[in-house]
Amino acid sequence: MQRNDVELLFAEHGKAVHAAVYRLTLNSAAAEDATQEAFVRLITRPPKDNSNLGAWLKRVAVNFAIDTLRRTNRVKPLGEWEVEDTGNPDVSDTTLSGELVDALQRLKADH
């Protein structure tokens, strides 16, 4: 694929690809990265069927954005979280626990 061809395709599909990713990420920088990646893949690994390049570019960009979100939003192991020591909680107030027991007793058996 020639550089001129890619430039024409970018002019034709670039905004739509960017918009599709932006709707997913709500992040313009992430949408730009995914759009760029889609066009890089168009050059390095073009689709076998060129009949709907716009849809292919959107799919590649959206998949790239999803993969990036998955990588960056992984859950931290518990060891990395800082825990604030609040001391021993005050459990001397039984008013709330009594009200809770009364409310639970008023529930019907099928709840």
PDB file of C-alpha atoms in Angstrom:
ATOM      1  CA  MET A   1       0.000   0.000   0.000  1.00  0.00           C
ATOM      2  CA  GLN A   2       1.391   3.375  -1.010  1.00  0.00           C
ATOM      3  CA  ARG A   3       1.763   6.320   1.392  1.00  0.00           C
ATOM      4  CA  ASN A   4      -0.611   8.357  -0.742  1.00  0.00           C
ATOM      5  CA  ASP A   5      -3.238   5.608  -0.445  1.00  0.00           C
ATOM      6  CA  VAL A   6      -2.984   5.632   3.349  1.00  0.00           C
ATOM      7  CA  GLU A   7      -3.254   9.414   3.450  1.00  0.00           C
ATOM      8  CA  LEU A   8      -6.407   9.270   1.357  1.00  0.00           C
ATOM      9  CA  LEU A   9      -7.864   6.547   3.561  1.00  0.00           C
ATOM     10  CA  PHE A  10      -7.001   8.548   6.679  1.00  0.00           C
ATOM     11  CA  ALA A  11      -8.719  11.603   5.232  1.00  0.00           C
ATOM     12  CA  GLU A  12     -11.771   9.482   4.462  1.00  0.00           C
ATOM     13  CA  HIS A  13     -12.011   7.353   7.648  1.00  0.00           C
ATOM     14  CA  GLY A  14      -9.799   8.972  10.295  1.00  0.00           C
ATOM     15  CA  LYS A  15     -12.494  11.070  11.996  1.00  0.00           C
ATOM     16  CA  ALA A  16     -14.992   8.199  12.116  1.00  0.00           C
ATOM     17  CA  VAL A  17     -12.403   5.812  13.589  1.00  0.00           C
ATOM     18  CA  HIS A  18     -11.392   8.412  16.183  1.00  0.00           C
ATOM     19  CA  ALA A  19     -15.047   9.061  17.077  1.00  0.00           C
ATOM     20  CA  ALA A  20     -15.775   5.348  17.521  1.00  0.00           C
ATOM     21  CA  VAL A  21     -12.909   4.941  19.970  1.00  0.00           C
ATOM     22  CA  TYR A  22     -13.663   8.202  21.759  1.00  0.00           C
ATOM     23  CA  ARG A  23     -17.227   7.012  22.440  1.00  0.00           C
ATOM     24  CA  LEU A  24     -15.709   3.988  24.165  1.00  0.00           C
ATOM     25  CA  THR A  25     -12.891   5.653  26.107  1.00  0.00           C
ATOM     26  CA  LEU A  26     -14.042   9.269  26.541  1.00  0.00           C
ATOM     27  CA  ASN A  27     -10.362  10.108  26.175  1.00  0.00           C
ATOM     28  CA  SER A  28      -9.062  11.973  23.151  1.00  0.00           C
ATOM     29  CA  ALA A  29      -5.451  10.843  23.600  1.00  0.00           C
ATOM     30  CA  ALA A  30      -6.507   7.189  23.812  1.00  0.00           C
ATOM     31  CA  ALA A  31      -8.671   7.638  20.722  1.00  0.00           C
ATOM     32  CA  GLU A  32      -5.736   9.157  18.844  1.00  0.00           C
ATOM     33  CA  ASP A  33      -3.453   6.282  19.873  1.00  0.00           C
ATOM     34  CA  ALA A  34      -5.979   3.666  18.781  1.00  0.00           C
ATOM     35  CA  THR A  35      -6.637   5.449  15.487  1.00  0.00           C
ATOM     36  CA  GLN A  36      -2.927   5.625  14.769  1.00  0.00           C
ATOM     37  CA  GLU A  37      -2.527   1.942  15.625  1.00  0.00           C
ATOM     38  CA  ALA A  38      -5.346   1.003  13.235  1.00  0.00           C
ATOM     39  CA  PHE A  39      -3.624   2.791  10.351  1.00  0.00           C
ATOM     40  CA  VAL A  40      -0.244   1.291  11.251  1.00  0.00           C
ATOM     41  CA  ARG A  41      -1.838  -2.145  11.102  1.00  0.00           C
ATOM     42  CA  LEU A  42      -3.415  -1.247   7.781  1.00  0.00           C
ATOM     43  CA  ILE A  43       0.108  -0.748   6.447  1.00  0.00           C
ATOM     44  CA  THR A  44       1.805  -3.669   8.225  1.00  0.00           C
ATOM     45  CA  ARG A  45      -0.990  -6.250   8.189  1.00  0.00           C
ATOM     46  CA  PRO A  46      -3.718  -5.180   5.758  1.00  0.00           C
ATOM     47  CA  PRO A  47      -7.032  -7.046   5.696  1.00  0.00           C
ATOM     48  CA  LYS A  48      -7.545  -9.804   3.167  1.00  0.00           C
ATOM     49  CA  ASP A  49     -10.836  -8.273   2.068  1.00  0.00           C
ATOM     50  CA  ASN A  50     -10.770  -4.550   1.280  1.00  0.00           C
ATOM     51  CA  SER A  51     -14.488  -4.275   0.641  1.00  0.00           C
ATOM     52  CA  ASN A  52     -15.222  -2.403   3.891  1.00  0.00           C
ATOM     53  CA  LEU A  53     -12.035  -0.755   5.098  1.00  0.00           C
ATOM     54  CA  GLY A  54     -13.895   1.739   7.283  1.00  0.00           C
ATOM     55  CA  ALA A  55     -15.462  -0.995   9.385  1.00  0.00           C
ATOM     56  CA  TRP A  56     -12.167  -2.896   9.555  1.00  0.00           C
ATOM     57  CA  LEU A  57     -10.291   0.199  10.754  1.00  0.00           C
ATOM     58  CA  LYS A  58     -12.931   0.906  13.426  1.00  0.00           C
ATOM     59  CA  ARG A  59     -12.827  -2.694  14.641  1.00  0.00           C
ATOM     60  CA  VAL A  60      -9.027  -2.707  14.872  1.00  0.00           C
ATOM     61  CA  ALA A  61      -9.004   0.625  16.718  1.00  0.00           C
ATOM     62  CA  VAL A  62     -11.772  -0.372  19.143  1.00  0.00           C
ATOM     63  CA  ASN A  63     -10.089  -3.712  19.869  1.00  0.00           C
ATOM     64  CA  PHE A  64      -6.801  -1.920  20.508  1.00  0.00           C
ATOM     65  CA  ALA A  65      -8.529   0.512  22.891  1.00  0.00           C
ATOM     66  CA  ILE A  66     -10.253  -2.325  24.769  1.00  0.00           C
ATOM     67  CA  ASP A  67      -6.968  -4.199  25.124  1.00  0.00           C
ATOM     68  CA  THR A  68      -5.274  -1.041  26.392  1.00  0.00           C
ATOM     69  CA  LEU A  69      -8.051  -0.425  28.919  1.00  0.00           C
ATOM     70  CA  ARG A  70      -7.766  -4.002  30.172  1.00  0.00           C
ATOM     71  CA  ARG A  71      -4.014  -3.673  30.616  1.00  0.00           C
ATOM     72  CA  THR A  72      -4.198  -0.353  32.452  1.00  0.00           C
ATOM     73  CA  ASN A  73      -7.171  -1.145  34.686  1.00  0.00           C
ATOM     74  CA  ARG A  74      -5.939  -4.347  36.263  1.00  0.00           C
ATOM     75  CA  VAL A  75      -6.695  -4.721  39.946  1.00  0.00           C
ATOM     76  CA  LYS A  76      -3.794  -3.994  42.280  1.00  0.00           C
ATOM     77  CA  PRO A  77      -2.769  -6.766  44.655  1.00  0.00           C
ATOM     78  CA  LEU A  78      -3.918  -6.080  48.196  1.00  0.00           C
ATOM     79  CA  GLY A  79      -0.332  -5.710  49.363  1.00  0.00           C
ATOM     80  CA  GLU A  80       0.015  -2.461  47.401  1.00  0.00           C
ATOM     81  CA  TRP A  81      -2.921  -0.717  49.086  1.00  0.00           C
ATOM     82  CA  GLU A  82      -2.305   1.486  52.067  1.00  0.00           C
ATOM     83  CA  VAL A  83      -4.664   0.771  54.936  1.00  0.00           C
ATOM     84  CA  GLU A  84      -5.415   3.401  57.522  1.00  0.00           C
ATOM     85  CA  ASP A  85      -5.439   2.104  61.085  1.00  0.00           C
ATOM     86  CA  THR A  86      -8.590   3.451  62.716  1.00  0.00           C
ATOM     87  CA  GLY A  87      -8.117   1.604  65.982  1.00  0.00           C
ATOM     88  CA  ASN A  88     -10.852  -0.425  67.603  1.00  0.00           C
ATOM     89  CA  PRO A  89     -14.386   0.556  66.569  1.00  0.00           C
ATOM     90  CA  ASP A  90     -16.789   1.678  69.297  1.00  0.00           C
ATOM     91  CA  VAL A  91     -19.349  -1.104  69.662  1.00  0.00           C
ATOM     92  CA  SER A  92     -20.800   0.125  72.946  1.00  0.00           C
ATOM     93  CA  ASP A  93     -23.796   1.775  71.245  1.00  0.00           C
ATOM     94  CA  THR A  94     -26.402  -0.988  70.931  1.00  0.00           C
ATOM     95  CA  THR A  95     -29.247   1.296  69.796  1.00  0.00           C
ATOM     96  CA  LEU A  96     -28.629   0.695  66.118  1.00  0.00           C
ATOM     97  CA  SER A  97     -28.124  -3.030  66.519  1.00  0.00           C
ATOM     98  CA  GLY A  98     -31.420  -3.296  68.439  1.00  0.00           C
ATOM     99  CA  GLU A  99     -33.249  -1.412  65.688  1.00  0.00           C
ATOM    100  CA  LEU A 100     -31.669  -3.665  63.098  1.00  0.00           C
ATOM    101  CA  VAL A 101     -32.763  -6.818  64.943  1.00  0.00           C
ATOM    102  CA  ASP A 102     -36.331  -5.451  65.201  1.00  0.00           C
ATOM    103  CA  ALA A 103     -36.414  -4.644  61.470  1.00  0.00           C
ATOM    104  CA  LEU A 104     -35.111  -8.088  60.552  1.00  0.00           C
ATOM    105  CA  GLN A 105     -37.758  -9.765  62.711  1.00  0.00           C
ATOM    106  CA  ARG A 106     -40.514  -7.807  60.916  1.00  0.00           C
ATOM    107  CA  LEU A 107     -39.454  -9.175  57.530  1.00  0.00           C
ATOM    108  CA  LYS A 108     -41.603 -11.884  56.033  1.00  0.00           C
ATOM    109  CA  ALA A 109     -40.144 -15.393  55.923  1.00  0.00           C
ATOM    110  CA  ASP A 110     -39.879 -15.420  52.097  1.00  0.00           C
ATOM    111  CA  HIS A 111     -37.389 -12.512  52.093  1.00  0.00           C
TER     112      HIS A 111
END
